[in-house]
Coordinates of C-alpha atoms and ligand atoms in Angstrom, one line a residue:
X10 CA 62.6 102.3 -73.6
X11 CA 64.0 102.5 -70.1
X12 CA 64.0 99.5 -67.9
X13 CA 60.7 99.2 -66.0
X14 CA 60.9 100.5 -62.5
X15 CA 58.3 100.3 -59.7
X16 CA 55.7 102.7 -61.2
X17 CA 55.7 100.8 -64.5
X18 CA 55.4 97.5 -62.6
X19 CA 52.6 98.9 -60.5
X20 CA 50.9 100.0 -63.7
X21 CA 51.2 96.5 -65.1
X22 CA 49.8 95.1 -61.8
X23 CA 46.8 97.4 -62.1
X24 CA 46.2 96.3 -65.7
X25 CA 46.4 92.7 -64.7
X26 CA 44.0 93.3 -61.8
X27 CA 41.6 94.9 -64.3
X28 CA 41.8 92.2 -67.0
X29 CA 42.8 89.0 -65.2
X30 CA 41.5 89.0 -61.6
X31 CA 38.7 86.5 -61.1
X32 CA 39.7 84.5 -64.2
X33 CA 40.8 80.9 -64.1
X34 CA 43.9 79.8 -65.9
X35 CA 42.6 77.2 -68.4
X36 CA 45.9 76.6 -70.2
X37 CA 49.6 77.6 -69.7
X38 CA 52.3 77.1 -72.3
X39 CA 56.0 77.6 -71.7
X40 CA 57.5 78.7 -75.1
X41 CA 61.1 79.4 -74.2
X42 CA 63.9 77.3 -72.5
X43 CA 64.8 80.2 -70.2
X44 CA 61.3 81.4 -69.3
X45 CA 61.1 79.6 -66.0
X46 CA 63.5 80.7 -63.2
X47 CA 65.6 77.8 -62.0
X48 CA 64.1 78.3 -58.6
X49 CA 60.6 77.5 -59.9
X50 CA 59.3 74.5 -57.8
X51 CA 57.1 73.2 -60.6
X52 CA 56.6 73.5 -64.4
X53 CA 54.3 76.3 -65.7
X54 CA 51.5 73.8 -66.2
X55 CA 51.2 73.6 -62.3
X56 CA 49.1 76.9 -62.4
X57 CA 46.5 75.4 -64.8
X58 CA 43.1 75.3 -63.1
X59 CA 44.1 78.0 -60.6
X60 CA 41.7 80.9 -60.2
X61 CA 43.5 84.3 -60.0
X62 CA 42.4 85.8 -56.7
X63 CA 44.7 88.8 -56.6
X64 CA 47.7 90.2 -58.5
X65 CA 50.3 91.4 -56.0
X66 CA 53.6 93.3 -56.1
X67 CA 56.6 93.8 -53.9
X68 CA 59.3 96.1 -55.4
X69 CA 59.5 94.9 -59.0
X70 CA 58.3 91.4 -58.3
X71 CA 54.7 90.6 -59.4
X72 CA 52.7 87.5 -58.5
X73 CA 49.3 86.0 -59.2
X74 CA 47.8 84.7 -56.0
X75 CA 45.8 81.7 -56.9
X76 CA 43.2 79.6 -55.0
X77 CA 46.0 77.1 -54.3
X78 CA 49.3 77.0 -52.4
X79 CA 51.4 77.9 -55.4
X80 CA 51.7 81.4 -56.9
X81 CA 52.7 82.4 -60.5
X82 CA 55.5 84.9 -60.0
X83 CA 56.8 87.3 -62.7
X84 CA 59.7 89.7 -63.1
X85 CA 59.7 91.9 -66.2
X86 CA 63.5 92.2 -66.4
X87 CA 64.3 94.8 -69.0
X88 CA 61.7 94.2 -71.7
X89 CA 59.1 91.8 -70.3
X90 CA 55.5 92.7 -71.2
X91 CA 52.1 91.2 -70.4
X92 CA 49.8 91.6 -73.4
X93 CA 46.1 90.8 -73.9
X94 CA 46.0 90.4 -77.7
X95 CA 43.0 91.8 -79.5
X96 CA 41.3 89.9 -82.3
X97 CA 42.8 90.4 -85.8
X98 CA 46.0 92.0 -84.5
X99 CA 49.4 90.5 -85.3
X100 CA 51.0 88.5 -82.5
X101 CA 54.1 90.1 -81.0
X102 CA 57.4 88.5 -82.0
X103 CA 58.8 87.3 -78.7
X104 CA 56.0 85.4 -76.9
X105 CA 57.6 83.4 -74.1
X106 CA 54.5 82.1 -72.4
X107 CA 50.9 81.8 -73.5
X108 CA 47.9 81.5 -71.2
X109 CA 44.2 81.1 -71.8
X110 CA 42.0 82.6 -69.1
X111 CA 38.3 81.9 -68.5
X112 CA 35.6 83.4 -66.4
X113 CA 32.1 82.1 -67.0
X114 CA 31.5 82.7 -70.8
X115 CA 34.3 85.2 -71.1
X116 CA 37.7 84.0 -72.3
X117 CA 40.9 85.9 -73.1
X118 CA 44.5 85.2 -73.9
X119 CA 47.4 86.5 -71.9
X120 CA 50.9 86.6 -73.4
X121 CA 54.2 87.1 -71.7
X122 CA 56.4 88.8 -74.4
X123 CA 60.0 89.5 -73.8
X124 CA 62.5 90.3 -76.6
X125 CA 65.6 90.5 -74.3
X126 CA 64.7 87.5 -72.1
X127 CA 65.9 89.0 -68.9
X128 CA 62.4 88.7 -67.6
X129 CA 61.1 85.4 -66.1
X130 CA 58.2 83.5 -64.7
X131 CA 58.2 80.9 -61.9
X132 CA 55.9 78.8 -59.8
X133 CA 56.6 79.3 -56.1
X134 CA 55.4 78.6 -52.6
X135 CA 54.2 81.5 -50.5
X136 CA 55.4 82.4 -47.0
X137 CA 53.0 84.8 -45.3
X138 CA 51.5 85.6 -48.7
X139 CA 54.9 86.4 -50.3
X140 CA 56.7 84.2 -52.8
X141 CA 60.2 82.8 -52.1
X142 CA 61.9 85.1 -54.7
X143 CA 60.5 88.3 -53.1
X144 CA 61.1 87.3 -49.4
X145 CA 64.5 89.1 -49.3
X146 CA 63.1 92.3 -50.8
X147 CA 62.3 95.0 -48.4
X148 CA 58.8 96.6 -48.5
X149 CA 58.4 99.6 -50.8
X150 CA 57.0 102.9 -49.7
X151 CA 53.5 102.0 -51.0
X152 CA 53.3 98.9 -48.9
X153 CA 51.0 99.0 -45.8
X154 CA 53.9 97.4 -43.8
X155 CA 56.3 100.2 -44.8
X156 CA 57.9 101.6 -41.6
X157 CA 59.2 105.1 -42.5
X158 CA 61.1 105.8 -39.3
X159 CA 62.8 102.4 -39.4
X160 CA 63.8 102.8 -43.0
X161 CA 65.3 106.3 -42.3
X162 CA 67.3 104.9 -39.3
X163 CA 68.7 102.1 -41.4
X164 CA 69.7 104.4 -44.2
X165 CA 71.4 106.8 -41.8
X166 CA 73.4 103.9 -40.4
X167 CA 75.2 103.5 -43.8
X168 CA 78.5 105.1 -44.8
X169 CA 77.9 104.5 -48.5
X170 CA 76.8 107.3 -50.9
X171 CA 73.1 108.1 -50.4
X172 CA 72.4 107.2 -54.0
X173 CA 73.6 103.6 -53.4
X174 CA 71.6 103.5 -50.2
X175 CA 68.4 104.5 -51.7
X176 CA 68.9 101.9 -54.5
X177 CA 69.5 99.2 -51.9
X178 CA 66.5 96.9 -52.3
X179 CA 67.1 95.3 -48.9
X180 CA 66.5 98.6 -47.1
X181 CA 63.6 100.0 -49.2
X182 CA 62.6 98.4 -52.4
X183 CA 61.3 99.9 -55.6
X184 CA 63.7 102.8 -56.4
X185 CA 65.8 102.3 -59.5
X186 CA 68.2 104.6 -61.2
X187 CA 65.7 107.0 -62.7
X188 CA 63.6 107.6 -59.6
X189 CA 66.8 107.7 -57.4
X190 CA 68.0 110.7 -59.5
X191 CA 64.6 112.4 -59.5
X192 CA 64.0 112.0 -55.7
X193 CA 67.6 113.2 -54.9
X194 CA 66.9 116.3 -57.1
X195 CA 63.6 116.9 -55.3
X196 CA 65.1 116.6 -51.9
X197 CA 68.2 118.7 -52.9
X198 CA 70.7 116.1 -52.0
X199 CA 74.0 115.4 -53.8
X200 CA 74.1 111.8 -54.9
X201 CA 77.6 111.2 -53.5
X202 CA 77.1 112.4 -49.9
X203 CA 77.5 109.6 -47.3
X204 CA 74.1 108.6 -45.9
X205 CA 75.4 108.9 -42.3
X206 CA 76.2 112.6 -42.9
X207 CA 72.5 113.4 -43.6
X208 CA 70.0 114.4 -41.0
X209 CA 66.8 112.4 -40.2
X210 CA 64.8 115.3 -41.7
X211 CA 66.8 115.3 -44.9
X212 CA 66.6 111.5 -45.4
X213 CA 62.9 111.7 -44.5
X214 CA 62.5 114.3 -47.3
X215 CA 64.2 111.9 -49.7
X216 CA 62.1 109.0 -48.8
X217 CA 58.9 111.1 -49.2
X218 CA 60.2 112.5 -52.5
X219 CA 60.8 108.9 -53.8
X220 CA 57.3 108.0 -52.9
X221 CA 55.8 111.2 -54.4
X222 CA 57.6 111.0 -57.7
X223 CA 56.8 107.3 -58.1
X224 CA 53.1 108.0 -57.3
X225 CA 53.0 110.7 -60.0
X226 CA 54.4 108.2 -62.5
X227 CA 51.8 105.6 -61.6
X228 CA 49.1 108.3 -62.1
X229 CA 50.3 109.0 -65.6
X230 CA 50.9 105.4 -66.5
X231 CA 47.6 104.2 -65.3
X232 CA 45.7 105.6 -68.3
X233 CA 47.9 104.5 -71.2
X234 CA 47.2 101.3 -73.0
X235 CA 48.7 100.4 -76.4
X236 CA 46.3 100.6 -79.3
X237 CA 47.5 97.3 -80.9
X238 CA 47.2 95.2 -77.8
X239 CA 45.8 95.8 -74.4
X240 CA 49.4 96.4 -73.3
X241 CA 49.8 96.5 -69.6
X242 CA 53.4 97.3 -69.9
X243 CA 53.1 100.7 -68.2
X244 CA 54.7 102.8 -70.9
X245 CA 53.6 105.9 -69.2
X246 CA 54.9 108.9 -71.1
X247 CA 56.2 110.1 -67.8
X248 CA 59.7 109.8 -68.9
X249 CA 59.4 112.3 -71.8
X250 CA 57.5 114.9 -69.9
X251 CA 58.2 115.0 -66.2
X252 CA 61.9 114.2 -65.6
X253 CA 63.8 117.0 -63.9
X254 CA 67.2 115.4 -63.6
X255 CA 67.5 111.9 -65.1
X256 CA 68.7 112.0 -68.7
X257 CA 68.7 115.8 -68.7
X258 CA 72.4 116.5 -68.9
X259 CA 73.0 120.0 -70.2
X260 CA 69.3 120.9 -69.8
X261 CA 68.4 123.7 -67.4
X262 CA 67.4 122.7 -63.9
X263 CA 63.6 123.3 -63.7
X264 CA 64.2 125.0 -60.3
X265 CA 67.2 127.2 -60.7
X266 CA 68.2 127.1 -64.4
X267 CA 71.7 125.8 -63.9
X268 CA 72.7 123.0 -66.3
X269 CA 72.1 119.5 -65.0
X270 CA 75.3 117.5 -64.8
X271 CA 76.0 113.8 -65.3
X272 CA 78.6 111.9 -63.4
X273 CA 79.6 108.3 -63.4
X274 CA 78.0 106.0 -60.9
X275 CA 79.3 102.5 -61.1
X276 CA 78.6 101.4 -64.7
X277 CA 75.6 103.8 -64.8
X278 CA 75.2 107.6 -64.3
X279 CA 73.9 110.1 -61.8
X280 CA 72.2 113.3 -62.9
X281 CA 72.0 116.2 -60.6
X282 CA 71.9 120.0 -60.4
X283 CA 75.3 121.4 -59.1
X284 CA 73.6 124.4 -57.6
X285 CA 70.6 122.8 -55.9
X286 CA 72.4 119.6 -54.8
X287 CA 75.7 120.7 -53.3
X288 CA 78.1 118.3 -51.4
Ligands
LIG2 ZN1 68.9 123.6 -59.6

């Protein structure tokens, strides 16, 4: 399974809104020595008694806004999942945190399961409604505060390859390797062109394509829940059906039929159409 990117994290957020908002955290158990990020200002138990007012997201950071000054922050890393276990189903094998939630007579369990342990939780203070971990992250294109013109100008001031610039979470957050390749393909931009050689119009088209492709993935992901658990992990099926460039090496470009090429990009890869995306 690919690493969760913004659309998957947004799908998780929507699932958590649906199943956890308005509930009070009646217990919180930390089950793994590396669950809590070192920057956590308090043990996990500090969230007990807190009512979940909202579940928010910036980039790939999620947080539960509680009726107190501290928020419960989560990052899914590579394999982190939030699960609401159903009765008589086996428990997943890598539960790192266990919560009981209550709302009136309703109660449910919430698990944080993470086989690879790159995900984490933390208890953090909020500044302007944003937890400390996410303060350095730029807003993503879905955020009300997103300033499209300012983002385009900042991208155009960079000499680096446009692919690195669109992945730079301090300029615009949310775009990972998969959606970078997809949005570059949609905007017909070669991944290795320097950002400062591209027009305002071209970078604008790229930013719009990134938002569009991620919105489509959220649409698809929003309807899929695992049968075993109420799995809000956002495994959307989008990856198998809708990718034009990412992971499609040797496959025909859906626009022109030329074979998609893969080139090295740091320790990862870039996928692009050599006919539609010329240097
Ligand atoms: Zn093409």
